C-alpha cells in the first residue's frame, strides 16, 4: 500500500502513515467533488452540492469521533464521513443520481439531496440499536442551521447518563455518558437565529456539544462582513465564552489550511469537551470553496481575481501537499502515485454507481420491450423505435419510462386489434407504479411491529371510588404512572419542571423523578423540539412541551423539516418518537387561542396529530403513543384543566386508538363532525335543537386528525343521516376543508348526501380578546344550532320555516 511507509512522527505527533492516508482521503474527496459537479453539468444528474475546500479540516475533526458519538452536520461533510468509513465513493455518486436502492444508497434511498447522510438507529423490528458500538449520524436536512437544535438533544443524552449511570441498562447500553455530539455548519448559516439559540442553550445546560464552523468568507455570494458582526463568529460569540465559576462555551480558532494545527486544535477541543461536558465551538477560518456554492452557480461571478488567486494558493489540499513535501513525509513521486490512485478510484466508483443506477429498472425495461414488439408486429405504431429514444437519453429516468407507457396506452385505447397487448401494457404500468410508490411514497410512518396501529386499545376503567376531579388531576395522575413505567421517559419545557407546567399537569413530577427527567427550559421553542429529536434518536422517550399551540410556530422548521420527515427521508432507518405536548384552542386573544390546523396538517405529515376533547382522552393518547415509535403532537384543550372529569382507575394503562372516531351522541337527521373543545359545543347544540325543534344531531368526535377515521365510521353516519356539518376552530378552508375532503372524496360519502355539506369554522381573523371576542370569533352553540336548522329547512322547507 502507498500509505504503508515506515512510521515517523512529525512535530505535531502525526505519523507518516496517518498523513499519507489523510492526504489520499482529502484528494479522493476533492476528485469526487470535481467529478460529481461534472456529472451534473453533463446531464447525468440534476443537482449537486459538495464539500470541496473543507476536506482537510473535516479529516482532522473526524479523528476525534468515537463509537457512540453522534454527528449532526450539514451538506458538505462528505470528507468527514469518508474518514470514518461511513461513505464510499460509489454511494457518493449514487446520491447524485438519486438511486432508490437502499443498499447502494443507504443514507437517502433517493429521497434526499446528495451529501445528506444518516446511519440506522433502529432495527426493522422497532428496537433501538446498540448505538454505543457504532458511529452515528443524524439524518441531514437542507434547512440552513436546521441541524443545530437536535445537536442539543444528542449531547444532553450523554450528560443525563453520565449523571445517572443507572440509565445505561434502561437505554439498552446505547449511551455510556462519555459521548460527544459533533456538529458542523457553514459560517454564513451562523446568522440564523437557531444557531444562537442552540449555542445559548448549550452554554446554559453545559452539555458535550462540539460545533465546527467552516468559514470560507462567503455565504453563497454574500461576503462575511455582511453576514457576521465583526466579520468573525468567534469574536461575535465572545460573550458566550466560559470563564471561571460561570457556565458558557469554550472557543477555539484555527486556520483551515494548516493540517498539523487542525489536528492539534480539534484533539485538544474534543478532549476538553468529552472530559468536562462543556460545549466547544471551533472557528475554522481561511477556508476555500474552489467549486463554488453548488452546481447551480459559479463563484467567479462574485469573487475578485485577487481572492480567486489567494484561494488557489491557500487551498487546504494544495497546502497539505506542500507541507508533506517540505517536511519530507513524502516525495513528489509518492504524492503523484497517491493522486493517481485516488483518480482511478473515482472513475471506478462513478462507473459502478452509474451501472447500478441504470440497471435498477433493467427488468422493467426488458419486460416492456417484449410488449412493444408484440404491438409493432400488429401495427405501424413503431413503438419500439420511439421507446429507444427514451432509453438513449443521457439521464434515463423512471418518469420517462412510465410517461411513455401511459401515453402509448392512450393510443391503444380504441384499437380493437391491440386490446390484448394493451392489457399487458396496463399491467406493466400498474406494477411499475406500485414499485415506484414503494421507492418514493413508503415509510411516512412506522409500519412494523412498532407501529401505533398495532397497539391494542384498552378501555378506561372506573371503580366505586372514582371521584370527580379537575382534568389537571387526571393528566397528572397518568403522567405519574408513565414516569414510573418508562425509566427512559423525560420531559422538558417552559415551566415544566419546578412549577409542573402552567396548568399543573406535571405537578410534583420533578420532585419525585429528578431534575434530569423533568426539567425546565428557557423560552426557546426551536431547541426544545431539538432536544426532543436528539434524545429520541439515542433511545430516550421525550415529551417536549411547548407552552401554547400558538408558540409552536417558533419551532415550525424543526417540526416540519426535521422531525416530521425523518422516518420518510431515511426510508425507516431512523426513528425519533418525540411526543410534542401543547395546549390550545379556546383561551382568549390572538396569541393564546389559535387553532392553526391548516398549517399543521400541511406541514406535519409524518407525525400523528391528536386533538382530544378532554384530559382523560389526552392521557389515553400518551399511553398509546409510548407503545410505538412514531412522533406525534398532542393538543390538550385549555378549558379542560378546571373542568370536572371522573378519575380513571387504570392510570397509564388505558389506550385510546388513533384514527378511530367516537360517536358522542347518536342521531338520525344530521352528522356533526368535530373535535377538541368543540365537541362540548356540539353536544350542547344537539340537546338544544332536539328540545326546541325536534332535530336529531349525531355528534362525532374524530379524536385524531392524522390519522383520520381509518375505519370510515363517519361514512356510516352519513349513510344514515344524509347530511353533514364539519366544525372546528381553524380558519375557513383549514381543518374543516381537510375533514370534508377526507369524508366526501376518500370515503365517497358524497353519494349519500341529500344536500350540500356545510363547514362551520372560525372567522377568517385571529380570535379577538375576551369572552365576547371568543364568542364572535369562533363557532359556538348558537351558530351550530342555526347551521343545522338551515340544512333541515333546505331539505324540508315546509316543515322548517325561516327562523
XYZ file of C-alpha atoms in Angstrom, residues 195-679:
485
model
C -27.663 28.774 15.750
C -27.500 31.327 18.551
C -30.453 29.740 20.309
C -28.632 26.400 20.341
C -25.316 27.861 21.490
C -27.067 29.753 24.263
C -28.952 26.660 25.422
C -25.799 24.524 25.296
C -23.920 27.098 27.338
C -26.661 27.132 29.946
C -27.077 23.352 30.074
C -23.352 22.504 29.880
C -23.670 19.548 27.533
C -20.930 17.833 25.455
C -21.680 19.581 22.198
C -19.000 20.480 19.646
C -19.543 22.672 16.584
C -17.097 23.228 13.752
C -17.846 26.465 11.918
C -16.353 26.354 8.421
C -15.563 29.900 7.352
C -14.701 30.423 3.690
C -15.519 34.125 3.690
C -18.843 33.939 1.848
C -22.446 32.780 2.184
C -23.089 31.952 -1.451
C -22.263 35.403 -2.876
C -22.647 37.481 0.301
C -19.300 38.293 1.958
C -18.710 37.717 5.656
C -18.746 41.404 6.546
C -22.428 41.458 5.582
C -23.117 38.234 7.462
C -21.486 38.391 10.872
C -20.804 41.052 13.483
C -17.085 41.938 13.455
C -16.774 39.636 10.419
C -15.921 36.807 12.812
C -18.182 34.307 14.503
C -15.596 33.649 17.206
C -15.492 37.362 18.020
C -19.278 37.589 17.934
C -19.556 34.671 20.389
C -17.134 36.031 22.972
C -19.944 36.943 25.326
C -20.823 33.234 25.497
C -17.277 32.243 26.466
C -16.904 30.280 29.675
C -14.958 31.929 32.466
C -14.098 30.861 35.987
C -17.184 29.939 38.008
C -19.529 30.546 35.072
C -21.269 28.417 32.515
C -20.784 29.079 28.806
C -18.768 27.680 25.916
C -15.111 27.295 25.001
C -13.963 28.786 21.698
C -11.099 27.589 19.517
C -9.752 29.222 16.369
C -7.642 27.613 13.682
C -6.593 28.307 10.114
C -8.366 25.880 7.814
C -5.400 25.045 5.576
C -2.927 24.178 8.367
C -3.203 20.397 8.662
C -0.936 19.858 11.723
C -2.541 22.717 13.620
C -6.022 21.484 12.762
C -5.183 18.051 14.133
C -3.854 19.573 17.341
C -6.733 22.032 17.789
C -9.525 19.524 17.263
C -7.868 16.965 19.510
C -7.467 19.470 22.319
C -11.009 20.823 21.987
C -12.808 17.490 21.738
C -10.839 16.038 24.651
C -11.850 19.047 26.736
C -15.488 18.687 25.662
C -15.561 14.942 26.322
C -13.916 15.207 29.731
C -15.748 18.247 31.081
C -19.005 18.054 29.110
C -18.605 21.707 28.242
C -19.696 22.827 24.750
C -16.973 23.920 22.353
C -17.034 25.911 19.128
C -14.261 25.674 16.549
C -13.955 28.657 14.245
C -12.090 27.272 11.222
C -11.244 30.233 9.023
C -9.342 30.961 5.804
C -11.070 28.084 4.069
C -11.889 27.995 0.374
C -14.692 26.767 -1.840
C -12.992 26.057 -5.166
C -16.093 24.753 -6.956
C -18.472 27.436 -5.736
C -21.615 27.050 -3.668
C -23.274 24.337 -5.770
C -23.759 23.196 -9.359
C -26.321 25.971 -9.806
C -23.803 28.812 -9.988
C -20.217 29.958 -10.379
C -18.198 31.709 -7.688
C -16.161 33.513 -10.330
C -19.149 35.857 -10.675
C -18.767 37.322 -7.211
C -15.127 36.747 -6.182
C -12.350 39.081 -7.251
C -9.315 37.889 -9.202
C -7.183 38.506 -6.123
C -9.475 36.378 -3.959
C -9.518 33.571 -6.507
C -5.712 33.645 -6.727
C -5.436 33.509 -2.936
C -7.887 30.598 -2.786
C -5.849 28.667 -5.319
C -2.643 29.122 -3.329
C -4.149 28.504 0.112
C -6.457 25.707 -0.857
C -6.126 23.195 2.013
C -5.396 20.205 -0.219
C -2.657 22.162 -2.008
C -1.228 23.322 1.318
C -1.210 19.809 2.729
C 0.611 18.577 -0.348
C 3.150 21.372 0.067
C 3.563 20.566 3.784
C 4.278 16.905 3.100
C 6.939 17.804 0.556
C 8.564 20.381 2.842
C 8.627 18.059 5.871
C 9.891 15.098 3.877
C 6.902 12.954 4.726
C 6.553 12.203 1.019
C 8.388 12.998 -2.157
C 6.763 14.133 -5.381
C 6.715 10.635 -6.874
C 4.854 9.216 -3.878
C 2.339 12.069 -3.848
C 1.628 11.687 -7.547
C 1.142 7.967 -7.037
C -1.416 8.704 -4.302
C -3.210 11.153 -6.560
C -3.326 8.734 -9.486
C -4.701 6.032 -7.214
C -7.444 8.364 -5.977
C -8.347 9.452 -9.500
C -8.601 5.820 -10.584
C -10.848 5.036 -7.640
C -13.169 7.923 -8.550
C -13.506 6.692 -12.132
C -14.278 3.168 -10.955
C -16.838 4.407 -8.457
C -18.577 6.615 -10.990
C -18.826 3.723 -13.448
C -20.078 1.296 -10.810
C -22.653 3.711 -9.443
C -23.949 4.602 -12.896
C -24.314 0.947 -13.855
C -26.124 0.280 -10.599
C -28.488 3.148 -11.281
C -29.392 2.323 -14.889
C -29.714 -1.372 -14.058
C -32.162 -0.504 -11.305
C -35.066 -0.709 -13.749
C -33.496 -3.009 -16.332
C -36.061 -5.777 -15.745
C -38.963 -3.378 -16.247
C -37.305 -2.105 -19.416
C -36.877 -5.608 -20.786
C -40.468 -6.553 -19.998
C -41.940 -3.518 -21.767
C -39.746 -4.136 -24.796
C -41.362 -7.565 -25.226
C -44.788 -5.912 -25.136
C -43.735 -3.260 -27.652
C -42.528 -5.917 -30.049
C -45.990 -7.506 -29.972
C -47.613 -4.125 -30.602
C -45.337 -3.357 -33.553
C -45.963 -6.791 -35.036
C -49.668 -5.948 -35.333
C -49.472 -2.207 -36.123
C -47.418 0.564 -37.658
C -47.069 2.491 -34.364
C -43.293 1.906 -34.300
C -43.481 1.928 -30.519
C -40.139 0.173 -30.028
C -38.264 2.763 -32.078
C -39.937 5.542 -30.124
C -39.093 3.827 -26.855
C -35.428 3.604 -27.840
C -35.336 7.404 -27.897
C -36.354 7.332 -24.227
C -33.649 4.830 -23.293
C -30.991 6.729 -25.203
C -31.327 9.817 -23.021
C -28.209 10.905 -21.148
C -30.108 10.633 -17.872
C -32.776 7.901 -18.194
C -35.441 8.301 -15.553
C -38.254 6.179 -14.198
C -40.565 9.042 -15.027
C -39.693 8.960 -18.739
C -40.374 5.205 -18.910
C -43.739 5.473 -17.178
C -44.778 8.558 -19.120
C -44.040 6.785 -22.407
C -46.066 3.738 -21.368
C -49.057 5.806 -20.233
C -49.162 7.811 -23.462
C -48.893 4.676 -25.538
C -51.782 3.228 -23.547
C -53.898 6.191 -24.645
C -53.036 5.499 -28.284
C -54.190 1.899 -27.885
C -57.430 2.875 -26.182
C -59.814 2.233 -29.097
C -57.693 -0.040 -31.271
C -59.673 -3.272 -31.116
C -56.918 -5.470 -32.562
C -54.451 -4.471 -29.822
C -56.557 -4.885 -26.671
C -54.654 -7.986 -25.554
C -51.366 -6.070 -25.806
C -52.990 -3.086 -24.125
C -53.962 -5.279 -21.179
C -50.336 -6.395 -20.893
C -49.205 -2.782 -21.054
C -51.703 -1.729 -18.380
C -50.425 -4.495 -16.114
C -46.867 -3.278 -16.725
C -47.917 0.264 -15.795
C -49.655 -0.956 -12.626
C -46.628 -2.941 -11.453
C -44.253 -0.098 -12.335
C -46.359 2.363 -10.335
C -46.578 0.001 -7.365
C -42.805 -0.389 -7.264
C -42.311 3.343 -7.702
C -44.689 4.040 -4.811
C -42.508 1.844 -2.634
C -39.450 3.852 -3.708
C -40.962 7.297 -3.275
C -44.060 7.121 -1.060
C -43.458 4.471 1.594
C -42.312 4.781 5.219
C -44.072 8.002 6.083
C -44.941 6.299 9.363
C -43.734 3.141 11.083
C -45.336 0.057 9.583
C -43.726 -2.809 11.500
C -44.302 -4.230 14.948
C -43.656 -0.790 16.474
C -46.456 0.926 14.544
C -49.045 2.740 16.642
C -51.723 0.847 14.741
C -50.584 -2.417 16.312
C -51.265 -1.082 19.806
C -54.423 -2.707 21.142
C -56.959 -0.293 22.620
C -57.596 -0.582 26.341
C -60.778 0.998 27.739
C -60.642 3.385 30.630
C -61.838 1.827 33.885
C -63.587 3.367 36.837
C -64.337 1.886 40.226
C -66.736 2.702 43.002
C -64.175 5.067 44.499
C -63.637 7.080 41.314
C -64.324 10.695 42.161
C -64.969 13.775 40.085
C -61.736 15.813 39.869
C -60.325 18.620 37.749
C -58.925 17.494 34.420
C -55.463 18.591 35.548
C -55.573 15.893 38.233
C -56.452 13.234 35.676
C -53.499 14.045 33.431
C -51.182 14.446 36.422
C -52.010 11.004 37.818
C -51.481 9.494 34.401
C -48.063 11.127 33.939
C -47.039 9.813 37.352
C -47.876 6.287 36.205
C -45.982 6.768 32.932
C -42.790 8.055 34.577
C -42.854 5.046 36.858
C -43.485 2.671 33.947
C -40.886 4.052 31.493
C -37.460 4.805 33.040
C -36.312 6.437 29.783
C -39.246 8.872 29.720
C -38.167 12.519 30.039
C -39.964 15.821 29.674
C -38.881 19.451 29.463
C -40.259 22.841 28.536
C -41.101 26.284 29.825
C -42.377 25.934 33.427
C -42.474 22.150 33.053
C -40.034 21.324 35.851
C -40.318 23.045 39.190
C -43.763 24.526 38.584
C -45.143 21.381 36.965
C -46.319 23.307 33.867
C -48.679 26.264 33.807
C -51.712 24.021 34.264
C -50.150 21.659 36.822
C -50.210 18.552 34.645
C -46.639 17.786 35.728
C -47.096 18.907 39.324
C -44.753 17.015 41.653
C -43.031 15.080 38.853
C -39.647 16.795 39.158
C -39.523 16.305 42.902
C -40.406 12.632 42.520
C -38.403 11.645 39.417
C -35.500 14.095 39.405
C -34.345 17.165 37.559
C -32.869 15.192 34.656
C -36.160 13.553 33.789
C -38.449 16.521 34.410
C -36.775 19.831 33.683
C -37.343 23.455 32.857
C -36.197 25.053 29.618
C -35.774 28.654 28.585
C -38.139 30.413 26.238
C -36.681 28.743 23.144
C -39.223 26.576 21.328
C -36.964 25.588 18.417
C -34.359 23.971 20.645
C -36.980 22.400 22.914
C -38.071 20.427 19.860
C -34.391 19.886 19.005
C -33.794 18.421 22.462
C -36.638 16.029 21.815
C -35.323 14.925 18.421
C -31.786 14.341 19.690
C -32.852 12.488 22.821
C -35.272 10.308 20.870
C -32.590 9.361 18.356
C -30.420 7.928 21.121
C -33.102 5.942 22.906
C -34.973 8.247 25.270
C -38.734 8.758 25.103
C -39.063 12.553 25.287
C -42.171 14.644 25.799
C -41.208 18.105 24.549
C -43.606 20.678 25.912
C -44.492 23.855 24.039
C -46.496 26.040 26.379
C -49.221 27.097 23.938
C -50.202 25.938 20.492
C -49.625 29.408 19.037
C -45.954 29.221 20.071
C -45.429 26.109 18.010
C -44.720 28.453 15.108
C -41.331 29.260 16.651
C -40.403 25.592 16.208
C -42.160 25.024 12.911
C -38.989 24.470 10.904
C -37.730 21.775 13.290
C -41.102 20.060 13.287
C -41.702 20.226 9.560
C -38.225 19.904 8.073
C -36.666 17.550 10.599
C -38.981 15.574 12.866
C -41.915 15.012 10.516
C -39.723 13.919 7.590
C -37.127 11.817 9.411
C -38.883 8.470 9.062
C -39.650 9.173 5.397
C -36.311 10.597 4.287
C -34.381 7.657 5.759
C -36.855 5.025 4.476
C -37.455 3.892 8.024
C -33.800 3.659 9.066
C -34.139 6.374 11.689
C -36.953 6.976 14.128
C -37.339 9.817 16.606
C -40.519 9.133 18.589
C -40.894 12.589 20.101
C -44.226 13.451 21.672
C -44.826 17.181 21.430
C -47.187 18.272 24.159
C -49.014 21.579 23.983
C -52.354 23.147 24.820
C -54.582 25.292 22.699
C -57.888 26.268 21.175
C -60.242 28.264 23.354
C -58.497 30.680 25.640
C -58.527 34.367 24.793
C -56.748 36.600 22.336
C -54.767 36.424 19.125
C -51.710 34.655 20.515
C -53.287 32.378 23.105
C -56.304 30.908 21.374
C -55.069 29.869 17.973
C -56.037 26.711 16.173
C -53.743 26.658 13.117
C -54.726 23.193 11.910
C -54.273 24.161 8.274
C -50.603 24.918 8.971
C -50.100 21.712 10.936
C -51.950 19.434 8.532
C -49.974 20.801 5.620
C -46.547 20.574 7.212
C -46.531 17.717 9.714
C -47.275 14.676 7.557
C -45.098 12.024 9.158
C -46.332 12.952 12.645
C -49.598 11.999 14.279
C -51.933 14.819 15.297
C -54.092 14.148 18.353
C -56.874 16.592 19.296
C -58.557 15.241 22.459
C -61.772 16.740 23.833
C -60.731 16.286 27.476
C -57.742 15.219 29.543
C -58.858 11.625 30.025
C -58.645 11.211 26.263
C -55.340 13.100 26.160
C -53.871 10.748 28.759
C -55.067 7.783 26.709
C -53.214 9.139 23.693
C -49.968 9.448 25.656
C -50.383 5.861 26.844
C -50.847 4.697 23.254
C -48.057 6.746 21.711
C -45.434 5.472 24.151
C -46.089 1.951 22.856
C -44.929 2.867 19.333
C -42.081 4.673 17.586
C -43.774 7.484 15.683
C -43.616 11.184 16.580
C -46.836 12.937 17.494
C -48.367 16.229 18.536
C -50.963 16.178 21.315
C -53.001 19.365 21.777
C -54.614 19.387 25.194
C -57.778 21.537 25.407
C -57.112 24.599 27.506
C -60.541 24.749 29.084
C -60.353 21.163 30.317
C -57.901 21.622 33.196
C -60.514 23.071 35.550
C -63.498 21.051 34.318
C -64.523 18.004 36.321
C -63.824 14.529 34.956
C -64.196 11.142 36.575
C -60.841 9.852 37.820
C -59.780 6.653 35.986
C -58.705 3.624 37.967
C -56.170 2.332 35.435
C -53.748 5.268 35.050
C -51.066 4.727 32.429
C -52.751 1.618 31.066
C -55.865 2.624 29.142
C -55.138 3.346 25.499
C -57.138 5.399 23.024
C -56.648 4.135 19.449
C -55.551 6.647 16.835
C -57.744 7.264 13.817
C -60.898 5.921 15.485
C -63.700 8.492 15.956
C -66.115 8.250 18.847
C -69.846 8.827 18.495
C -70.649 11.147 21.392
C -74.377 11.412 20.697
C -76.379 9.288 18.323
C -78.791 10.985 15.948
C -80.727 10.488 12.754
C -81.017 13.836 10.954
C -77.555 15.445 10.603
C -73.995 14.258 11.224
C -71.793 16.798 13.008
C -68.070 16.074 12.642
C -65.769 17.940 15.013
C -63.010 17.574 17.608
C -61.401 19.035 20.737
C -63.430 21.514 22.791
C -65.977 21.969 20.006
C -67.274 18.510 20.878
